[in-house]
């Protein structure tokens, strides 16, 4: 994992979402959740785009051979919930390869095996029907979308129990700094509260109500 991704690994999606709000860019992937709670993923995006099959059938999972350890696979299946693009063979192989996790704008299957091998998968649900001969990979490491959030190869993907956020790599350094500041101030609120301050006072002292407000400067204590 590179240094910048390591900084994000220490954050949660809520702080990053607030940081992105502060610069006025949406980052939360609506409707995508972890198949099991307790997982956390962070890494650079390896993007995959699926399209419906026509007369010529294409491949579905061979791209896995090209993914680097530590990357997060981002699959754009246009939110389709009538066929899957991820199952047990891919999960077990990805786990062995050291891939950080998979995020799907669509559904997965083979849930018992996925849970058993401990490979993190985030999706819009699960369904047993195969995607073979229904969809195929028509692009790898190309611009894709998760819900309505654009994702480019190399973007930072962070996922936890609250969901998934996407940070454009061109903004990743700036967003990390803002998110770290938000996290520090939230911890300060807890500290002030434990010391006897009211929640209202602790929030006022840390500028809590404007931590995520676009264009607002938060005064230091």
Coordinates of N, CA and C in Angstrom, one line a residue:
X1 N 0.8 -1.2 0.0 CA 0.0 0.0 0.0 C 0.9 1.2 0.0
X2 N 0.6 2.2 -0.9 CA 1.4 3.4 -0.9 C 1.1 4.3 0.3
X3 N 1.9 5.3 0.5 CA 1.8 6.2 1.7 C 0.5 6.9 1.8
X4 N 0.0 7.4 0.7 CA -1.3 8.1 0.7 C -2.5 7.2 1.0
X5 N -2.5 6.0 0.5 CA -3.5 5.0 0.8 C -3.4 4.6 2.3
X6 N -2.2 4.5 2.8 CA -2.0 4.2 4.2 C -2.7 5.3 5.1
X7 N -2.6 6.5 4.7 CA -3.3 7.6 5.5 C -4.8 7.4 5.5
X8 N -5.4 7.0 4.3 CA -6.8 6.7 4.2 C -7.2 5.5 5.0
X9 N -6.3 4.5 5.1 CA -6.6 3.3 5.9 C -6.9 3.6 7.3
X10 N -6.3 4.7 7.8 CA -6.5 5.1 9.2 C -7.8 5.9 9.5
X11 N -8.5 6.3 8.4 CA -9.7 7.1 8.4 C -10.9 6.2 8.3
X12 N -12.1 6.8 8.5 CA -13.3 6.1 8.2 C -14.0 6.9 7.1
X13 N -15.1 6.2 6.5 CA -15.7 6.8 5.3 C -16.5 8.1 5.7
X14 N -16.9 8.2 7.0 CA -17.7 9.4 7.3 C -16.8 10.6 7.3
X15 N -15.6 10.5 7.9 CA -14.7 11.7 7.8 C -14.4 12.1 6.4
X16 N -14.1 11.1 5.6 CA -13.8 11.4 4.2 C -15.0 12.0 3.4
X17 N -16.2 11.5 3.7 CA -17.4 12.0 3.1 C -17.5 13.5 3.5
X18 N -17.3 13.8 4.7 CA -17.4 15.2 5.2 C -16.4 16.1 4.5
X19 N -15.2 15.5 4.4 CA -14.1 16.3 3.7 C -14.4 16.6 2.3
X20 N -15.0 15.6 1.6 CA -15.4 15.8 0.2 C -16.6 16.8 0.1
X21 N -17.5 16.8 1.1 CA -18.5 17.8 1.1 C -17.9 19.2 1.2
X22 N -16.8 19.3 2.0 CA -16.2 20.6 2.2 C -15.6 21.2 1.0
X23 N -15.2 20.4 0.0 CA -14.7 20.9 -1.2 C -15.8 20.8 -2.3
X24 N -17.0 20.3 -2.0 CA -18.1 20.4 -2.9 C -18.2 19.3 -3.9
X25 N -17.7 18.1 -3.6 CA -17.7 17.0 -4.5 C -18.3 15.7 -3.9
X26 N -19.3 15.1 -4.5 CA -20.0 13.9 -4.0 C -19.0 12.7 -4.1
X27 N -19.0 11.9 -3.1 CA -18.1 10.7 -3.2 C -18.7 9.5 -2.7
X28 N -19.9 9.5 -2.0 CA -20.5 8.4 -1.4 C -21.2 7.5 -2.5
X29 N -20.9 6.2 -2.4 CA -21.5 5.3 -3.4 C -22.9 4.8 -2.8
X30 N -24.0 5.4 -3.3 CA -25.3 5.0 -2.8 C -25.7 3.6 -3.0
X31 N -26.1 2.9 -2.0 CA -26.7 1.6 -2.2 C -25.7 0.4 -2.1
X32 N -24.4 0.7 -2.1 CA -23.4 -0.3 -2.0 C -23.0 -0.5 -0.6
X33 N -23.1 -1.7 -0.1 CA -22.7 -2.0 1.3 C -21.9 -3.3 1.4
X34 N -21.2 -3.5 2.5 CA -20.4 -4.7 2.7 C -21.4 -5.9 2.8
X35 N -20.9 -7.1 2.2 CA -21.7 -8.3 2.4 C -21.7 -8.7 3.8
X36 N -20.7 -8.4 4.6 CA -20.6 -8.7 6.0 C -20.0 -7.5 6.7
X37 N -20.5 -7.2 7.9 CA -19.9 -6.1 8.7 C -18.6 -6.5 9.2
X38 N -17.8 -5.5 9.6 CA -16.4 -5.8 10.1 C -15.3 -5.7 9.1
X39 N -15.6 -5.6 7.9 CA -14.6 -5.4 6.8 C -14.2 -4.0 6.7
X40 N -12.9 -3.8 6.2 CA -12.5 -2.4 5.8 C -11.6 -2.6 4.6
X41 N -11.8 -1.9 3.6 CA -10.9 -1.9 2.4 C -10.4 -0.6 2.1
X42 N -9.2 -0.5 1.5 CA -8.6 0.7 1.1 C -7.5 0.4 0.1
X43 N -7.5 1.1 -1.0 CA -6.5 0.9 -2.1 C -6.9 1.7 -3.3
X44 N -6.0 1.6 -4.3 CA -6.2 2.2 -5.6 C -7.1 1.4 -6.5
X45 N -8.0 2.1 -7.2 CA -9.0 1.5 -8.0 C -8.4 0.8 -9.3
X46 N -8.8 -0.5 -9.5 CA -8.6 -1.2 -10.7 C -10.0 -1.3 -11.3
X47 N -10.3 -0.6 -12.4 CA -11.7 -0.5 -12.8 C -12.0 -1.6 -13.9
X48 N -13.3 -2.0 -13.9 CA -13.8 -3.0 -14.8 C -15.2 -2.6 -15.2
X49 N -15.5 -2.6 -16.6 CA -16.8 -2.2 -17.1 C -17.4 -3.4 -17.8
X50 N -18.7 -3.7 -17.4 CA -19.4 -4.8 -18.0 C -20.5 -4.2 -19.0
X51 N -20.9 -5.0 -20.0 CA -21.9 -4.6 -20.9 C -22.8 -5.8 -21.2
X52 N -24.0 -5.7 -21.6 CA -24.8 -6.8 -22.0 C -24.3 -7.6 -23.2
X53 N -24.4 -8.9 -23.1 CA -23.9 -9.7 -24.3 C -24.9 -9.6 -25.5
X54 N -24.3 -9.6 -26.6 CA -25.1 -9.6 -27.9 C -24.9 -11.0 -28.5
X55 N -24.7 -11.0 -29.8 CA -24.5 -12.3 -30.6 C -23.2 -12.9 -30.2
X56 N -22.2 -12.0 -30.0 CA -20.9 -12.5 -29.6 C -20.7 -12.5 -28.1
X57 N -20.4 -13.6 -27.5 CA -20.2 -13.6 -26.0 C -18.8 -13.3 -25.7
X58 N -18.6 -12.5 -24.5 CA -17.3 -12.2 -24.1 C -16.9 -12.8 -22.8
X59 N -15.8 -12.5 -22.3 CA -15.3 -13.1 -21.0 C -15.9 -12.3 -19.8
X60 N -15.8 -12.9 -18.6 CA -16.4 -12.2 -17.5 C -15.4 -12.0 -16.4
X61 N -14.4 -12.9 -16.1 CA -13.5 -12.7 -15.0 C -12.1 -12.8 -15.2
X62 N -11.6 -12.9 -16.5 CA -10.2 -13.1 -16.8 C -9.3 -11.9 -16.4
X63 N -9.9 -10.7 -16.2 CA -9.2 -9.5 -15.8 C -8.4 -9.7 -14.5
X64 N -8.9 -10.6 -13.7 CA -8.3 -10.8 -12.3 C -6.8 -11.1 -12.4
X65 N -6.3 -11.7 -13.5 CA -4.9 -11.9 -13.6 C -4.0 -10.7 -13.6
X66 N -4.7 -9.5 -14.0 CA -3.9 -8.3 -14.2 C -4.0 -7.4 -13.0
X67 N -4.7 -7.7 -11.9 CA -4.9 -6.9 -10.8 C -3.6 -7.0 -9.8
X68 N -3.2 -5.9 -9.3 CA -2.0 -5.9 -8.4 C -2.4 -6.1 -7.0
X69 N -1.6 -6.7 -6.2 CA -1.8 -6.8 -4.7 C -2.1 -5.4 -4.1
X70 N -3.1 -5.3 -3.3 CA -3.4 -4.0 -2.6 C -4.4 -3.1 -3.4
X71 N -4.7 -3.5 -4.6 CA -5.7 -2.7 -5.4 C -7.1 -3.1 -5.0
X72 N -8.0 -2.2 -5.2 CA -9.4 -2.5 -5.0 C -10.1 -2.7 -6.4
X73 N -10.7 -3.8 -6.6 CA -11.4 -4.0 -7.9 C -12.8 -3.3 -7.9
X74 N -13.0 -2.4 -8.8 CA -14.2 -1.6 -9.0 C -15.0 -2.1 -10.2
X75 N -16.1 -2.7 -10.0 CA -16.9 -3.3 -11.1 C -18.1 -2.5 -11.4
X76 N -18.2 -2.0 -12.6 CA -19.4 -1.2 -13.1 C -20.3 -2.2 -13.9
X77 N -21.3 -2.7 -13.3 CA -22.3 -3.6 -14.0 C -23.6 -2.8 -14.1
X78 N -23.5 -1.5 -14.1 CA -24.7 -0.6 -14.3 C -25.8 -0.9 -13.3
X79 N -25.5 -1.4 -12.1 CA -26.5 -1.6 -11.1 C -27.4 -2.9 -11.4
X80 N -27.0 -3.7 -12.3 CA -27.9 -4.8 -12.7 C -28.0 -5.8 -11.5
X81 N -29.2 -6.2 -11.2 CA -29.4 -7.1 -10.1 C -30.0 -8.4 -10.5
X82 N -30.0 -8.6 -11.8 CA -30.6 -9.9 -12.4 C -29.5 -10.9 -12.8
X83 N -28.2 -10.5 -12.6 CA -27.2 -11.5 -12.9 C -25.9 -11.0 -12.2
X84 N -25.1 -11.9 -11.8 CA -23.9 -11.6 -10.9 C -22.6 -11.5 -11.8
X85 N -21.7 -10.8 -11.1 CA -20.4 -10.7 -11.8 C -19.2 -11.1 -10.8
X86 N -19.6 -11.7 -9.7 CA -18.5 -12.0 -8.7 C -19.0 -13.2 -7.9
X87 N -18.1 -14.2 -7.7 CA -18.5 -15.4 -7.0 C -17.3 -16.0 -6.2
X88 N -17.5 -17.3 -5.8 CA -16.5 -17.9 -5.0 C -15.2 -18.1 -5.6
X89 N -15.1 -18.5 -6.8 CA -13.8 -18.7 -7.5 C -13.0 -17.4 -7.5
X90 N -13.6 -16.3 -7.9 CA -12.9 -15.1 -8.0 C -12.6 -14.6 -6.6
X91 N -13.4 -14.7 -5.6 CA -13.1 -14.3 -4.2 C -11.9 -15.0 -3.7
X92 N -11.9 -16.3 -3.8 CA -10.8 -17.1 -3.3 C -9.5 -16.8 -4.0
X93 N -9.6 -16.6 -5.3 CA -8.4 -16.3 -6.1 C -7.9 -14.9 -5.7
X94 N -8.8 -13.9 -5.6 CA -8.4 -12.6 -5.2 C -7.8 -12.5 -3.8
X95 N -8.3 -13.3 -2.9 CA -7.8 -13.4 -1.6 C -6.3 -13.9 -1.6
X96 N -6.1 -14.9 -2.4 CA -4.8 -15.5 -2.5 C -3.8 -14.5 -3.1
X97 N -4.3 -13.7 -4.0 CA -3.4 -12.7 -4.7 C -3.1 -11.5 -3.9
X98 N -3.8 -11.3 -2.7 CA -3.5 -10.1 -1.9 C -4.3 -8.9 -2.4
X99 N -5.3 -9.1 -3.2 CA -6.2 -7.9 -3.6 C -7.0 -7.4 -2.4
X100 N -7.1 -6.1 -2.3 CA -7.7 -5.5 -1.1 C -9.2 -5.8 -0.9
X101 N -9.9 -5.9 -2.0 CA -11.4 -6.1 -2.0 C -12.0 -5.7 -3.3
X102 N -13.3 -6.0 -3.4 CA -14.1 -5.7 -4.6 C -15.3 -4.9 -4.3
X103 N -15.6 -3.9 -5.1 CA -16.8 -3.1 -5.0 C -17.6 -3.2 -6.3
X104 N -18.9 -3.5 -6.2 CA -19.7 -3.8 -7.4 C -20.9 -2.9 -7.4
X105 N -21.1 -2.3 -8.6 CA -22.4 -1.6 -8.9 C -23.2 -2.7 -9.5
X106 N -23.7 -3.6 -8.7 CA -24.5 -4.8 -9.1 C -24.5 -5.7 -8.0
X107 N -24.6 -7.0 -8.3 CA -24.7 -8.0 -7.2 C -23.6 -9.1 -7.4
X108 N -23.5 -9.9 -6.3 CA -22.5 -11.0 -6.2 C -23.3 -12.3 -5.9
X109 N -22.6 -13.4 -5.8 CA -23.2 -14.6 -5.4 C -22.2 -15.5 -4.5
X110 N -22.6 -16.8 -4.3 CA -21.8 -17.7 -3.5 C -21.4 -17.1 -2.1
X111 N -22.4 -16.5 -1.5 CA -22.1 -15.8 -0.2 C -21.4 -16.7 0.9
X112 N -21.9 -17.9 1.1 CA -21.2 -18.7 2.1 C -19.7 -18.8 1.9
X113 N -19.3 -19.1 0.6 CA -17.9 -19.3 0.3 C -17.1 -17.9 0.4
X114 N -17.8 -16.8 0.0 CA -17.1 -15.5 0.1 C -16.9 -15.2 1.6
X115 N -17.8 -15.5 2.4 CA -17.7 -15.2 3.9 C -16.6 -16.1 4.5
X116 N -16.6 -17.4 4.0 CA -15.7 -18.4 4.6 C -14.3 -18.0 4.3
X117 N -14.0 -17.5 3.1 CA -12.6 -17.2 2.7 C -12.2 -15.8 3.2
X118 N -13.1 -15.0 3.7 CA -12.8 -13.7 4.3 C -12.4 -12.6 3.4
X119 N -12.8 -12.7 2.1 CA -12.5 -11.7 1.1 C -13.6 -10.6 1.1
X120 N -13.2 -9.4 1.3 CA -14.2 -8.3 1.4 C -14.9 -8.0 0.0
X121 N -16.2 -8.1 0.0 CA -17.0 -7.7 -1.1 C -18.1 -6.7 -0.7
X122 N -18.2 -5.7 -1.5 CA -19.2 -4.6 -1.3 C -20.1 -4.6 -2.5
X123 N -21.4 -4.7 -2.4 CA -22.3 -4.8 -3.5 C -23.6 -4.2 -3.2
X124 N -24.5 -4.3 -4.2 CA -25.9 -3.8 -4.0 C -26.8 -5.0 -3.6
X125 N -26.2 -6.1 -3.4 CA -27.0 -7.3 -3.0 C -26.4 -8.6 -3.5
X126 N -27.2 -9.6 -3.5 CA -26.7 -10.9 -4.0 C -27.8 -11.7 -4.6
X127 N -27.4 -12.5 -5.6 CA -28.4 -13.3 -6.4 C -27.6 -14.4 -7.1
X128 N -28.2 -15.6 -7.2 CA -27.5 -16.7 -7.7 C -27.3 -16.8 -9.2
X129 N -27.9 -16.0 -10.0 CA -27.9 -16.2 -11.4 C -26.6 -15.7 -12.0
X130 N -26.0 -16.5 -12.8 CA -24.7 -16.2 -13.4 C -24.8 -15.1 -14.4
X131 N -23.7 -14.3 -14.5 CA -23.6 -13.3 -15.5 C -23.0 -13.8 -16.8
X132 N -22.5 -15.1 -16.8 CA -21.9 -15.7 -18.0 C -23.0 -15.8 -19.1
X133 N -22.7 -15.3 -20.3 CA -23.6 -15.2 -21.5 C -24.7 -14.2 -21.3
X134 N -24.6 -13.4 -20.3 CA -25.5 -12.3 -20.1 C -24.8 -11.0 -20.1
X135 N -23.7 -10.9 -19.5 CA -22.8 -9.7 -19.6 C -21.4 -10.1 -19.8
X136 N -20.6 -9.1 -20.3 CA -19.2 -9.4 -20.5 C -18.3 -8.2 -20.2
X137 N -17.1 -8.4 -20.0 CA -16.1 -7.3 -19.8 C -15.8 -6.6 -21.1
X138 N -16.2 -5.3 -21.2 CA -15.9 -4.6 -22.4 C -14.8 -3.5 -22.2
X139 N -14.3 -3.4 -21.0 CA -13.3 -2.4 -20.7 C -12.6 -2.6 -19.4
X140 N -11.3 -2.5 -19.3 CA -10.5 -2.6 -18.1 C -9.7 -1.4 -17.9
X141 N -9.6 -0.9 -16.7 CA -8.9 0.3 -16.4 C -9.3 1.5 -17.3
X142 N -10.6 1.6 -17.3 CA -11.3 2.7 -18.1 C -12.1 3.5 -17.1
X143 N -12.6 4.7 -17.4 CA -13.5 5.4 -16.5 C -14.8 4.6 -16.3
X144 N -15.3 4.5 -15.1 CA -16.5 3.8 -14.8 C -17.3 4.6 -13.8
X145 N -18.5 4.1 -13.4 CA -19.3 4.7 -12.4 C -19.7 3.7 -11.4
X146 N -19.8 4.1 -10.1 CA -20.4 3.3 -9.1 C -21.6 4.1 -8.6
X147 N -22.8 3.6 -8.8 CA -24.0 4.4 -8.7 C -23.8 5.6 -9.6
X148 N -23.8 6.8 -9.1 CA -23.6 8.0 -10.0 C -22.2 8.7 -9.7
X149 N -21.3 7.9 -9.1 CA -20.0 8.5 -8.7 C -19.0 8.0 -9.7
X150 N -18.3 8.9 -10.4 CA -17.3 8.5 -11.4 C -16.1 7.9 -10.7
X151 N -15.5 6.9 -11.3 CA -14.3 6.3 -10.8 C -13.3 6.2 -11.9
X152 N -12.0 6.6 -11.7 CA -11.0 6.4 -12.6 C -9.9 5.5 -12.1
X153 N -9.2 4.8 -12.9 CA -8.1 4.0 -12.4 C -7.1 4.8 -11.6
X154 N -6.8 4.3 -10.4 CA -5.9 4.9 -9.5 C -6.5 5.8 -8.4
X155 N -7.9 6.0 -8.5 CA -8.6 6.7 -7.5 C -8.5 6.0 -6.2
X156 N -8.6 6.7 -5.1 CA -8.6 6.0 -3.8 C -10.1 5.5 -3.5
X157 N -10.1 4.2 -3.1 CA -11.4 3.6 -2.7 C -11.3 3.2 -1.2
X158 N -12.2 3.7 -0.4 CA -12.3 3.4 1.0 C -13.6 2.8 1.3
X159 N -13.7 1.7 2.0 CA -14.9 1.1 2.4 C -14.9 0.6 3.8
X160 N -16.0 0.8 4.5 CA -16.1 0.2 5.9 C -17.6 -0.1 6.1
X161 N -18.0 -0.3 7.3 CA -19.4 -0.7 7.6 C -20.4 0.4 7.2
X162 N -20.0 1.6 7.0 CA -20.9 2.7 6.6 C -21.1 2.8 5.1
X163 N -20.2 2.1 4.3 CA -20.3 2.1 2.9 C -19.0 2.3 2.2
X164 N -19.1 2.9 1.0 CA -17.9 3.1 0.2 C -17.8 4.6 -0.3
X165 N -16.6 5.1 -0.3 CA -16.4 6.5 -0.8 C -15.3 6.4 -1.9
X166 N -15.3 7.3 -2.8 CA -14.3 7.4 -3.9 C -13.7 8.8 -3.9
X167 N -12.4 8.8 -3.8 CA -11.6 10.1 -3.8 C -10.8 10.1 -5.1
X168 N -11.0 11.1 -5.9 CA -10.2 11.3 -7.1 C -8.7 11.4 -6.8
X169 N -7.9 10.7 -7.5 CA -6.4 10.8 -7.1 C -5.9 12.2 -7.2
X170 N -6.4 13.0 -8.0 CA -5.9 14.4 -8.1 C -6.2 15.2 -6.9
X171 N -7.2 14.8 -6.1 CA -7.6 15.5 -4.9 C -7.2 14.8 -3.6
X172 N -6.6 13.6 -3.8 CA -6.5 12.7 -2.6 C -5.6 13.3 -1.5
X173 N -4.6 14.0 -1.8 CA -3.7 14.6 -0.8 C -4.5 15.7 0.0
X174 N -5.2 16.5 -0.7 CA -6.0 17.6 -0.1 C -7.1 17.0 0.8
X175 N -7.8 16.1 0.3 CA -9.0 15.5 1.0 C -8.5 14.7 2.2
X176 N -7.3 14.1 2.1 CA -6.8 13.4 3.3 C -6.5 14.3 4.4
X177 N -5.9 15.5 4.1 CA -5.6 16.5 5.1 C -6.9 17.0 5.8
X178 N -7.9 17.3 5.0 CA -9.2 17.8 5.6 C -9.8 16.7 6.4
X179 N -9.8 15.5 6.0 CA -10.4 14.4 6.7 C -9.7 14.1 8.0
X180 N -8.4 14.2 8.0 CA -7.6 14.0 9.2 C -7.9 15.2 10.2
X181 N -8.1 16.4 9.7 CA -8.5 17.5 10.6 C -9.8 17.3 11.2
X182 N -10.8 16.8 10.4 CA -12.1 16.5 10.9 C -12.1 15.4 12.0
X183 N -11.3 14.4 11.7 CA -11.1 13.3 12.7 C -10.6 13.8 14.0
X184 N -9.5 14.7 13.9 CA -8.9 15.2 15.2 C -9.9 16.0 16.0
X185 N -10.7 16.8 15.3 CA -11.7 17.7 16.0 C -12.8 16.9 16.6
X186 N -13.2 15.8 15.9 CA -14.2 14.9 16.5 C -13.7 14.2 17.8
X187 N -12.5 13.8 17.7 CA -11.8 13.2 18.9 C -11.7 14.3 20.0
X188 N -11.5 15.5 19.7 CA -11.4 16.6 20.7 C -12.8 16.8 21.3
X189 N -13.9 16.7 20.5 CA -15.2 16.8 21.1 C -15.4 15.8 22.2
X190 N -15.0 14.5 21.9 CA -15.2 13.5 22.9 C -14.4 13.7 24.1
X191 N -13.2 14.3 23.9 CA -12.3 14.6 25.1 C -12.9 15.7 25.9
X192 N -13.4 16.7 25.3 CA -14.0 17.8 26.0 C -15.2 17.4 26.8
X193 N -16.0 16.5 26.1 CA -17.2 16.0 26.7 C -16.9 15.2 28.0
X194 N -15.8 14.4 27.9 CA -15.4 13.5 29.0 C -14.9 14.4 30.1
X195 N -14.4 15.6 29.8 CA -13.8 16.5 30.9 C -14.9 17.3 31.5
X196 N -16.2 17.1 31.1 CA -17.3 17.8 31.7 C -17.9 18.9 30.9
X197 N -17.5 19.2 29.8 CA -18.1 20.2 28.9 C -19.4 19.6 28.4
X198 N -20.4 20.5 28.2 CA -21.6 20.1 27.5 C -21.3 19.8 26.0
X199 N -22.2 19.0 25.4 CA -21.9 18.7 24.0 C -22.0 19.9 23.2
X200 N -23.0 20.8 23.5 CA -23.1 22.0 22.8 C -21.8 22.9 22.8
X201 N -21.3 23.0 24.0 CA -20.1 23.7 24.2 C -18.9 23.1 23.5
X202 N -18.8 21.8 23.6 CA -17.7 21.1 22.9 C -17.7 21.3 21.4
X203 N -18.9 21.2 20.9 CA -19.1 21.4 19.5 C -18.7 22.8 19.1
X204 N -19.1 23.8 19.9 CA -18.9 25.2 19.6 C -17.4 25.5 19.6
X205 N -16.7 24.9 20.6 CA -15.2 25.1 20.7 C -14.4 24.5 19.6
X206 N -15.0 23.5 19.0 CA -14.2 22.8 17.9 C -14.7 23.2 16.5
X207 N -15.8 24.0 16.4 CA -16.3 24.4 15.1 C -17.0 23.3 14.4
X208 N -17.6 22.4 15.2 CA -18.2 21.1 14.7 C -19.2 21.3 13.6
X209 N -20.1 22.3 13.7 CA -21.2 22.5 12.8 C -20.7 23.0 11.4
X210 N -19.4 23.4 11.3 CA -18.9 23.8 10.0 C -17.8 23.0 9.5
X211 N -17.5 21.8 10.1 CA -16.4 21.0 9.7 C -16.5 20.6 8.2
X212 N -17.7 20.3 7.8 CA -17.9 19.8 6.4 C -18.5 20.9 5.5
X213 N -18.7 22.1 6.0 CA -19.4 23.1 5.2 C -18.4 23.7 4.1
X214 N -18.9 23.7 2.9 CA -18.1 24.1 1.8 C -17.6 25.6 2.0
X215 N -16.3 25.8 1.9 CA -15.8 27.2 1.9 C -15.6 27.7 3.3
X216 N -16.0 27.0 4.3 CA -15.9 27.5 5.7 C -14.5 27.2 6.3
X217 N -13.9 28.2 6.9 CA -12.7 28.0 7.6 C -13.0 27.7 9.1
X218 N -12.4 26.6 9.6 CA -12.7 26.3 11.0 C -11.5 26.8 11.9
X219 N -11.9 27.7 12.8 CA -10.9 28.3 13.7 C -10.3 27.2 14.6
X220 N -9.0 27.4 14.9 CA -8.3 26.4 15.8 C -8.7 26.8 17.2
X221 N -8.6 25.9 18.1 CA -8.8 26.1 19.5 C -7.7 27.0 20.1

